[in-house]
Short mmCIF file of C-alpha atoms in Angstrom, two decimals:
data_model
loop_
_atom_site.label_atom_id
_atom_site.label_comp_id
_atom_site.label_asym_id
_atom_site.label_seq_id
_atom_site.Cartn_x
_atom_site.Cartn_y
_atom_site.Cartn_z
CA LEU A 136 -2.57 31.93 -22.21
CA ASN A 137 -3.14 34.79 -19.52
CA ARG A 138 0.83 35.84 -19.17
CA ILE A 139 3.74 33.96 -20.24
CA SER A 140 7.33 34.94 -19.70
CA THR A 141 10.99 33.75 -19.60
CA GLY A 142 14.23 34.46 -18.26
CA GLU A 143 17.25 33.70 -20.51
CA ILE A 144 17.21 31.39 -23.38
CA ALA A 145 19.96 30.08 -24.65
CA PHE A 146 20.49 28.23 -28.46
CA GLU A 147 23.15 26.04 -28.97
CA ASN A 148 24.09 24.27 -31.91
CA GLY A 149 22.10 20.53 -32.33
CA GLN A 150 20.45 21.31 -29.04
CA LYS A 151 17.33 22.16 -27.90
CA PRO A 152 16.76 25.84 -26.20
CA LYS A 153 17.28 25.89 -22.91
CA ILE A 154 15.00 28.12 -20.94
CA SER A 155 14.85 29.05 -17.67
CA GLY A 156 12.88 31.29 -15.48
CA LEU A 157 9.76 29.88 -17.25
CA PHE A 158 6.33 31.67 -15.91
CA ILE A 159 3.20 30.58 -17.28
CA ASP A 160 -0.04 31.46 -16.05
CA GLY A 161 -3.75 30.37 -18.22
CA GLN A 162 -6.86 28.73 -18.18
CA SER A 163 -8.91 25.83 -19.83
CA ILE A 164 -6.26 23.78 -21.25
CA ASN A 165 -7.79 20.57 -23.02
CA LEU A 166 -5.90 17.35 -24.33
CA ASP A 167 -7.06 15.08 -26.36
CA GLN A 168 -5.08 12.03 -27.93
CA GLN A 169 -8.27 9.77 -28.99
CA ASP A 170 -8.04 6.30 -27.60
CA LYS A 171 -4.93 7.14 -25.53
CA LEU A 172 -4.39 9.75 -22.82
CA ASN A 173 -7.07 12.68 -22.66
CA GLY A 174 -7.27 15.58 -19.77
CA SER A 175 -8.20 18.57 -18.71
CA PHE A 176 -8.20 20.98 -16.32
CA SER A 177 -9.67 24.90 -15.67
CA THR A 178 -6.57 26.98 -14.25
CA PHE A 179 -2.41 26.70 -14.03
CA LYS A 180 -0.21 28.82 -12.87
CA VAL A 181 3.23 27.41 -13.77
CA LEU A 182 6.67 28.54 -12.28
CA ASP A 183 9.98 27.14 -13.04
CA SER A 184 11.38 25.40 -10.03
CA LYS A 185 9.14 27.23 -7.74
CA PRO A 186 5.52 26.57 -6.22
CA SER A 187 3.13 25.63 -9.01
CA SER A 188 -0.90 24.61 -9.13
CA LEU A 189 -3.19 23.51 -11.70
CA ASN A 190 -7.31 23.22 -10.77
CA ASN A 191 -9.95 20.57 -11.30
CA VAL A 192 -7.50 18.51 -13.13
CA LEU A 193 -9.31 15.79 -14.57
CA ILE A 194 -7.09 12.94 -16.52
CA LYS A 195 -8.93 9.89 -18.50
CA LEU A 196 -6.59 6.90 -19.94
CA PRO A 197 -7.21 3.44 -21.18
CA VAL A 198 -6.31 0.27 -18.80
CA LYS A 199 -6.96 -3.05 -20.03
CA GLY A 200 -10.53 -3.17 -20.53
CA ASP A 201 -11.35 -0.04 -18.21
CA ILE A 202 -11.06 3.95 -18.39
CA LEU A 203 -9.37 5.01 -15.72
CA SER A 204 -10.29 8.44 -14.47
CA ILE A 205 -8.71 10.62 -11.99
CA MET A 206 -9.99 13.88 -10.55
CA VAL A 207 -7.62 16.32 -8.76
CA PRO A 208 -9.60 19.18 -7.28
CA ARG A 209 -5.74 20.62 -6.86
CA LEU A 210 -2.34 19.21 -7.34
CA SER A 211 0.40 21.29 -6.47
CA PHE A 212 4.06 21.23 -7.17
CA SER A 213 7.23 22.60 -8.05
CA MET A 214 9.53 20.95 -11.08
CA ASP A 215 12.61 21.84 -13.25
CA ILE A 216 10.33 22.79 -16.26
CA GLN A 217 13.39 22.46 -18.69
CA SER A 218 15.24 19.09 -17.17
CA SER A 219 11.23 17.47 -17.80
CA LEU A 220 10.62 18.68 -21.31
CA ASN A 221 13.83 16.63 -21.93
CA GLY A 222 12.53 13.69 -20.59
CA ASP A 223 14.53 13.61 -16.90
CA ILE A 224 11.22 14.62 -14.54
CA ARG A 225 12.89 16.73 -11.72
CA ALA A 226 10.62 17.90 -8.90
CA ASP A 227 11.02 19.14 -5.34
CA PHE A 228 7.28 17.84 -4.96
CA PHE A 229 3.91 17.10 -6.24
CA GLU A 230 0.94 17.24 -4.01
CA LEU A 231 -2.63 15.93 -4.86
CA SER A 232 -5.31 16.69 -2.31
CA ASN A 233 -8.58 15.08 -2.42
CA PRO A 234 -8.12 12.92 -5.59
CA VAL A 235 -11.12 10.93 -6.93
CA ILE A 236 -10.61 7.53 -8.74
CA THR A 237 -13.16 5.72 -10.59
CA PHE A 238 -13.07 3.22 -13.49
CA ALA A 239 -15.51 2.80 -16.35
CA LYS A 240 -16.05 -0.18 -18.83
CA ASN A 241 -14.26 1.00 -22.21
CA GLU A 242 -16.52 0.02 -24.84
CA ASP A 243 -14.08 0.63 -27.58
CA PHE A 244 -11.70 -2.18 -26.06
CA ALA A 245 -10.41 -4.47 -27.92
CA GLN A 246 -8.34 -7.75 -26.66
CA ASP A 247 -4.74 -8.03 -27.86
CA THR A 248 -4.56 -11.15 -29.62
CA ALA A 249 -0.46 -11.13 -30.35
CA PRO A 250 1.62 -12.90 -28.27
CA ALA A 251 3.31 -11.06 -25.45
CA SER A 252 6.68 -9.13 -26.33
CA LYS A 253 9.63 -10.12 -24.70
CA LYS A 254 11.39 -6.95 -25.04
CA SER A 255 12.19 -5.66 -21.47
CA SER A 256 10.39 -2.79 -19.82
CA MET A 257 11.88 0.89 -19.55
CA LEU A 258 11.13 2.83 -16.51
CA PRO A 259 10.60 6.56 -17.20
CA VAL A 260 13.64 8.91 -15.11
CA LEU A 261 12.63 10.01 -12.15
CA HIS A 262 13.71 12.41 -9.52
CA ILE A 263 11.37 13.58 -7.47
CA LYS A 264 12.11 14.67 -3.62
CA ARG A 265 8.06 13.70 -2.36
CA ILE A 266 4.87 12.52 -3.43
CA THR A 267 2.01 13.77 -1.21
CA ILE A 268 -1.42 11.93 -1.54
CA ASP A 269 -4.01 13.50 0.82
CA GLN A 270 -7.54 11.99 1.43
CA PRO A 271 -8.07 9.50 -1.67
CA GLU A 272 -11.57 8.62 -2.55
CA ILE A 273 -11.93 5.46 -4.66
CA VAL A 274 -15.45 5.61 -6.37
CA ASN A 275 -15.61 2.00 -7.55
CA LEU A 276 -12.57 -0.49 -9.09
CA PRO A 277 -12.32 -2.42 -12.40
CA ASP A 278 -15.11 -4.70 -13.14
CA GLU A 279 -12.33 -7.46 -12.68
CA LEU A 280 -11.73 -6.56 -9.71
CA SER A 281 -14.83 -5.15 -8.05
CA ALA A 282 -16.54 -9.03 -7.97
CA LYS A 283 -14.30 -9.47 -5.54
CA ILE A 284 -12.73 -6.66 -3.58
CA LYS A 285 -14.43 -3.73 -2.32
CA PHE A 286 -12.35 -1.01 -1.09
CA GLU A 287 -12.70 2.19 0.63
CA PRO A 288 -9.49 4.29 1.75
CA GLY A 289 -11.19 6.25 4.47
CA LYS A 290 -9.19 9.18 6.02
CA THR A 291 -5.62 8.27 4.16
CA ARG A 292 -2.68 10.19 3.74
CA LEU A 293 0.50 8.93 1.71
CA ASP A 294 4.02 10.49 1.45
CA ILE A 295 6.39 8.55 -0.81
CA LEU A 296 9.71 10.28 -0.17
CA VAL A 297 12.94 10.49 -2.66
CA ILE A 298 11.82 8.42 -5.94
CA LYS A 299 14.50 7.76 -8.36
CA SER A 300 14.03 6.06 -11.36
CA TYR A 301 16.20 5.05 -14.52
CA SER A 302 15.45 2.81 -17.15
CA LYS A 303 16.06 -0.27 -15.57
CA GLU A 304 15.99 0.60 -11.84
CA LEU A 305 13.41 2.12 -9.48
CA SER A 306 14.07 3.14 -5.40
CA ILE A 307 12.21 4.88 -3.18
CA ASP A 308 13.79 6.32 -0.01
CA HIS A 309 10.75 5.96 2.60
CA VAL A 310 6.78 5.27 2.19
CA ASN A 311 4.33 6.62 4.96
CA ILE A 312 0.80 5.90 5.33
CA SER A 313 -1.11 6.69 7.78
CA ALA A 314 -5.01 5.20 6.93
CA SER A 315 -8.31 5.94 9.57
CA GLN A 316 -11.69 3.96 9.13
CA PRO A 317 -10.70 2.09 5.95
CA LYS A 318 -12.86 -0.63 4.36
CA LEU A 319 -12.11 -3.78 2.94
CA GLN A 320 -13.98 -7.05 2.07
CA THR A 321 -13.32 -9.64 -0.19
CA ASN A 322 -15.48 -13.21 -0.47
CA LYS A 323 -13.11 -14.74 2.69
CA PHE A 324 -12.55 -11.26 4.42
CA ARG A 325 -14.67 -8.29 6.00
CA LEU A 326 -13.04 -5.43 7.73
CA ASN A 327 -15.88 -4.32 10.54
CA PRO A 328 -16.43 -0.48 10.94
CA THR A 329 -15.94 0.35 14.79
CA GLY A 330 -14.68 4.49 14.34
CA LYS A 331 -11.35 3.26 16.19
CA GLU A 332 -9.88 1.56 13.13
CA LYS A 333 -6.31 2.90 12.25
CA ILE A 334 -3.50 1.60 10.22
CA ASP A 335 0.07 3.15 10.36
CA PHE A 336 3.00 2.19 7.74
CA LYS A 337 6.38 3.35 7.19
CA GLY A 338 8.22 1.25 5.16
CA SER A 339 11.90 2.20 3.77
CA ALA A 340 14.72 1.31 0.53
CA PHE A 341 11.92 -0.01 -1.87
CA ALA A 342 13.73 -1.15 -4.64
CA TYR A 343 12.09 -2.45 -8.15
CA LYS A 344 13.97 -3.93 -11.49
CA PRO A 345 11.39 -5.09 -14.39
CA ALA A 346 11.66 -8.24 -16.08
CA ASP A 347 13.76 -8.53 -18.80
CA GLU A 348 15.54 -11.38 -21.55
CA LYS A 349 17.29 -12.10 -18.14
CA GLY A 350 14.58 -13.01 -15.80
CA LYS A 351 12.01 -12.20 -13.84
CA SER A 352 10.87 -8.71 -12.32
CA ARG A 353 12.52 -8.29 -8.88
CA TRP A 354 11.87 -5.95 -5.69
CA SER A 355 12.76 -5.52 -2.24
CA PHE A 356 11.66 -3.14 0.82
CA ASN A 357 11.96 -2.76 4.69
CA LEU A 358 8.94 -2.72 6.80
CA ASP A 359 10.07 -0.59 9.27
CA ALA A 360 7.18 0.09 11.56
CA LEU A 361 3.17 -1.16 10.78
CA ASN A 362 1.16 -0.10 14.02
CA LEU A 363 -2.82 -1.68 13.64
CA SER A 364 -5.11 -0.68 16.47
CA GLY A 365 -9.08 -1.09 16.80
CA LEU A 366 -9.58 -3.39 13.94
CA ARG A 367 -12.54 -5.96 13.83
CA MET A 368 -12.26 -8.52 10.69
CA ASN A 369 -14.39 -11.77 9.97
CA THR A 370 -13.41 -14.20 7.99
CA LEU A 371 -16.04 -15.37 5.65
CA GLU A 372 -17.20 -19.12 4.40
CA ASN A 373 -19.81 -19.05 1.70
CA ASP A 374 -20.95 -15.25 2.97
CA SER A 375 -20.98 -16.73 6.42
CA VAL A 376 -19.22 -15.62 9.60
CA LYS A 377 -16.68 -18.23 9.74
CA GLN A 378 -14.05 -16.26 12.61
CA THR A 379 -13.95 -12.97 14.40
CA ILE A 380 -10.59 -11.41 15.10
CA GLU A 381 -9.92 -7.95 16.52
CA LEU A 382 -6.66 -6.57 16.98
CA SER A 383 -7.16 -3.95 19.78
CA SER A 384 -3.49 -3.12 18.76
CA LEU A 385 -0.56 -5.04 17.23
CA ASN A 386 3.17 -3.15 16.71
CA LEU A 387 5.47 -5.09 14.07
CA GLU A 388 9.05 -3.59 13.25
CA ASN A 389 12.23 -4.50 11.51
CA LEU A 390 10.65 -6.43 8.82
CA HIS A 391 12.61 -7.25 5.52
CA MET A 392 10.93 -8.39 2.68
CA ASN A 393 11.94 -9.17 -0.69
CA ASP A 394 10.66 -11.40 -3.68
CA SER A 395 12.99 -14.51 -3.09
CA SER A 396 12.48 -14.88 0.60
CA LEU A 397 8.93 -15.18 0.37
CA GLY A 398 8.96 -18.47 -1.06
CA ASP A 399 11.89 -19.49 1.19
CA PRO A 400 11.15 -19.49 5.38
CA GLN A 401 14.33 -20.43 6.32
CA GLU A 402 15.99 -17.27 3.90
CA PHE A 403 12.89 -15.13 5.57
CA ILE A 404 14.33 -16.01 9.13
CA ARG A 405 18.08 -15.26 8.07
CA LYS A 406 17.10 -11.29 6.65
CA ASN A 407 15.11 -10.47 9.70
CA ASN A 408 17.02 -11.12 12.97
CA ARG A 409 15.94 -7.59 13.88
CA PHE A 410 12.12 -8.57 13.89
CA ARG A 411 10.18 -7.49 16.48
CA ILE A 412 6.41 -7.23 17.47
CA SER A 413 4.67 -5.58 20.46
CA LYS A 414 1.75 -4.48 22.29
CA GLY A 415 -0.19 -7.40 20.66
CA TYR A 416 -3.76 -7.69 22.02
CA ILE A 417 -5.46 -10.34 20.26
CA LYS A 418 -8.77 -11.68 20.38
CA LEU A 419 -9.96 -14.78 18.49
CA ALA A 420 -14.01 -15.69 18.26
CA ASN A 421 -15.31 -18.60 16.28
CA ASN A 422 -18.66 -21.05 17.43
CA LYS A 423 -17.15 -22.69 19.87
CA THR A 424 -13.96 -21.09 20.87
CA ASN A 425 -12.58 -17.75 22.19
CA PHE A 426 -9.03 -17.08 22.26
CA GLU A 427 -7.11 -14.19 23.60
CA LEU A 428 -3.55 -12.96 23.82
CA SER A 429 -2.56 -10.12 26.13
CA ASN A 430 0.60 -8.02 25.17
CA LEU A 431 1.90 -10.40 23.02
CA ALA A 432 6.17 -9.48 22.08
CA PHE A 433 8.59 -11.70 20.56
CA ASN A 434 12.09 -10.30 19.51
CA LYS A 435 13.95 -12.40 16.88
CA ALA A 436 17.06 -10.29 18.19
CA THR A 437 17.42 -12.86 21.25
CA ASN A 438 14.59 -15.80 19.99
CA SER A 439 12.46 -14.94 22.31
CA LEU A 440 8.36 -14.35 22.99
CA ALA A 441 6.30 -13.05 25.99
CA LEU A 442 2.66 -11.88 26.88
CA ASP A 443 1.10 -10.62 29.76
CA SER A 444 -1.57 -14.03 29.84
CA MET A 445 -3.44 -16.29 27.48
CA LEU A 446 -7.35 -17.20 27.85
CA PHE A 447 -8.46 -20.29 25.65
CA CYS A 448 -12.27 -21.40 26.49
CA PRO A 449 -15.18 -22.69 24.81
CA VAL A 450 -18.43 -20.79 23.63
CA LEU A 451 -20.70 -22.89 25.57
CA ASP A 452 -20.05 -23.39 29.55
CA ARG A 453 -19.39 -26.89 31.32
CA ASP A 454 -22.73 -28.08 31.73
CA THR A 455 -24.27 -26.83 28.40
CA PHE A 456 -21.23 -28.20 26.44
CA MET A 457 -21.66 -32.12 28.11
CA LYS A 458 -25.12 -32.29 27.31
CA THR A 459 -24.30 -31.63 23.55
CA GLN A 460 -22.11 -34.71 24.00
CA GLU A 461 -23.24 -38.31 23.16
CA PHE A 462 -19.71 -39.57 24.87
CA GLN A 463 -17.33 -38.34 27.44
CA ALA A 464 -15.41 -35.74 26.46
CA VAL A 465 -13.13 -32.82 27.16
CA HIS A 466 -13.83 -29.47 28.32
CA ILE A 467 -10.37 -26.85 28.66
CA HIS A 468 -11.30 -23.61 30.20
CA LEU A 469 -7.18 -22.25 30.21
CA HIS A 470 -6.45 -18.82 31.51
CA THR A 471 -2.64 -18.10 32.17
CA GLY A 472 -0.60 -15.43 33.90
CA LYS A 473 2.72 -14.22 32.37
CA ILE A 474 4.21 -16.39 29.60
CA SER A 475 8.16 -16.32 28.60
CA VAL A 476 9.39 -18.25 26.08
CA LYS A 477 13.06 -17.94 25.87
CA ASP A 478 16.13 -19.89 22.97
CA ILE A 479 13.46 -20.67 20.58
CA ASP A 480 15.61 -22.84 17.57
CA PHE A 481 13.33 -21.88 14.27
CA ASN A 482 15.94 -23.51 12.00
CA THR A 483 14.86 -27.32 13.96
CA LEU A 484 11.07 -25.44 13.75
CA LEU A 485 11.35 -24.89 9.93
CA LYS A 486 12.93 -28.73 9.19
#
């Protein structure tokens, strides 16, 4: 420690001392809990309820059969230290700049063969106004996932606003995610780089209740806006391209989602009377057909759908297509103007 100072220190019978105005300045802190949490940081300056910082933060902790490592060049925050020491983490903000996440195999991991406990999960007590994660890097995923998924977040910023957590409930007012040039591939899907891909997500009213002896976990949130642009992807089958999908743009708004409605289409529709789709410019292509939608729009409030045009055509021209057919066949080339559909009855459609 280079320096430590405080304001008033109050002692009351049977209670922990109350410290106000705490200031700590130092360097080279190491924490070693062996097979639990390990961490270190090079320099730090911590002020009670004022902007503070930790530099070169390294955290390692076991996650099943892997060791999760998080390296943060600079962690900035403003936190009520007294409240946090008493188990109630209260903070104005946490900012993680350029964190690097890696997974390594845990050679000392021993599979727990004991029966899973049925005790309810307890959440930490949190009151945080904002958490910002700016341009994270994921070097690799756990072994269990790395064979199935390859993911790079690209240029991503995540803002989580007003987090409140008690022992049995977590709520978040808003989540904003902006990602440019992300990369994603599974054994059935591949996002191809275009240099223009952009994903913007805005969500609100996140709620989560962990499972307990009375039932399973519950969750819900509102998707306020999801804007996609410049995306080109392939669906895959046995490592071969099955279909190409291009989303020049697509906007979704006002979609409510929860754990129960996902399995019940009629409930899902009832809870989403304000759902909208706009600016849908979509292309699908495979080895047989090309399909395009131009300026797709949908409004659940009016049960209406509209688009400027639709194109459907075979890859082969008519003469070439007919030469491949042994018998008479239909060759359809469709190109429309504006289309408008009103008064869609979803209850009938879902029966």
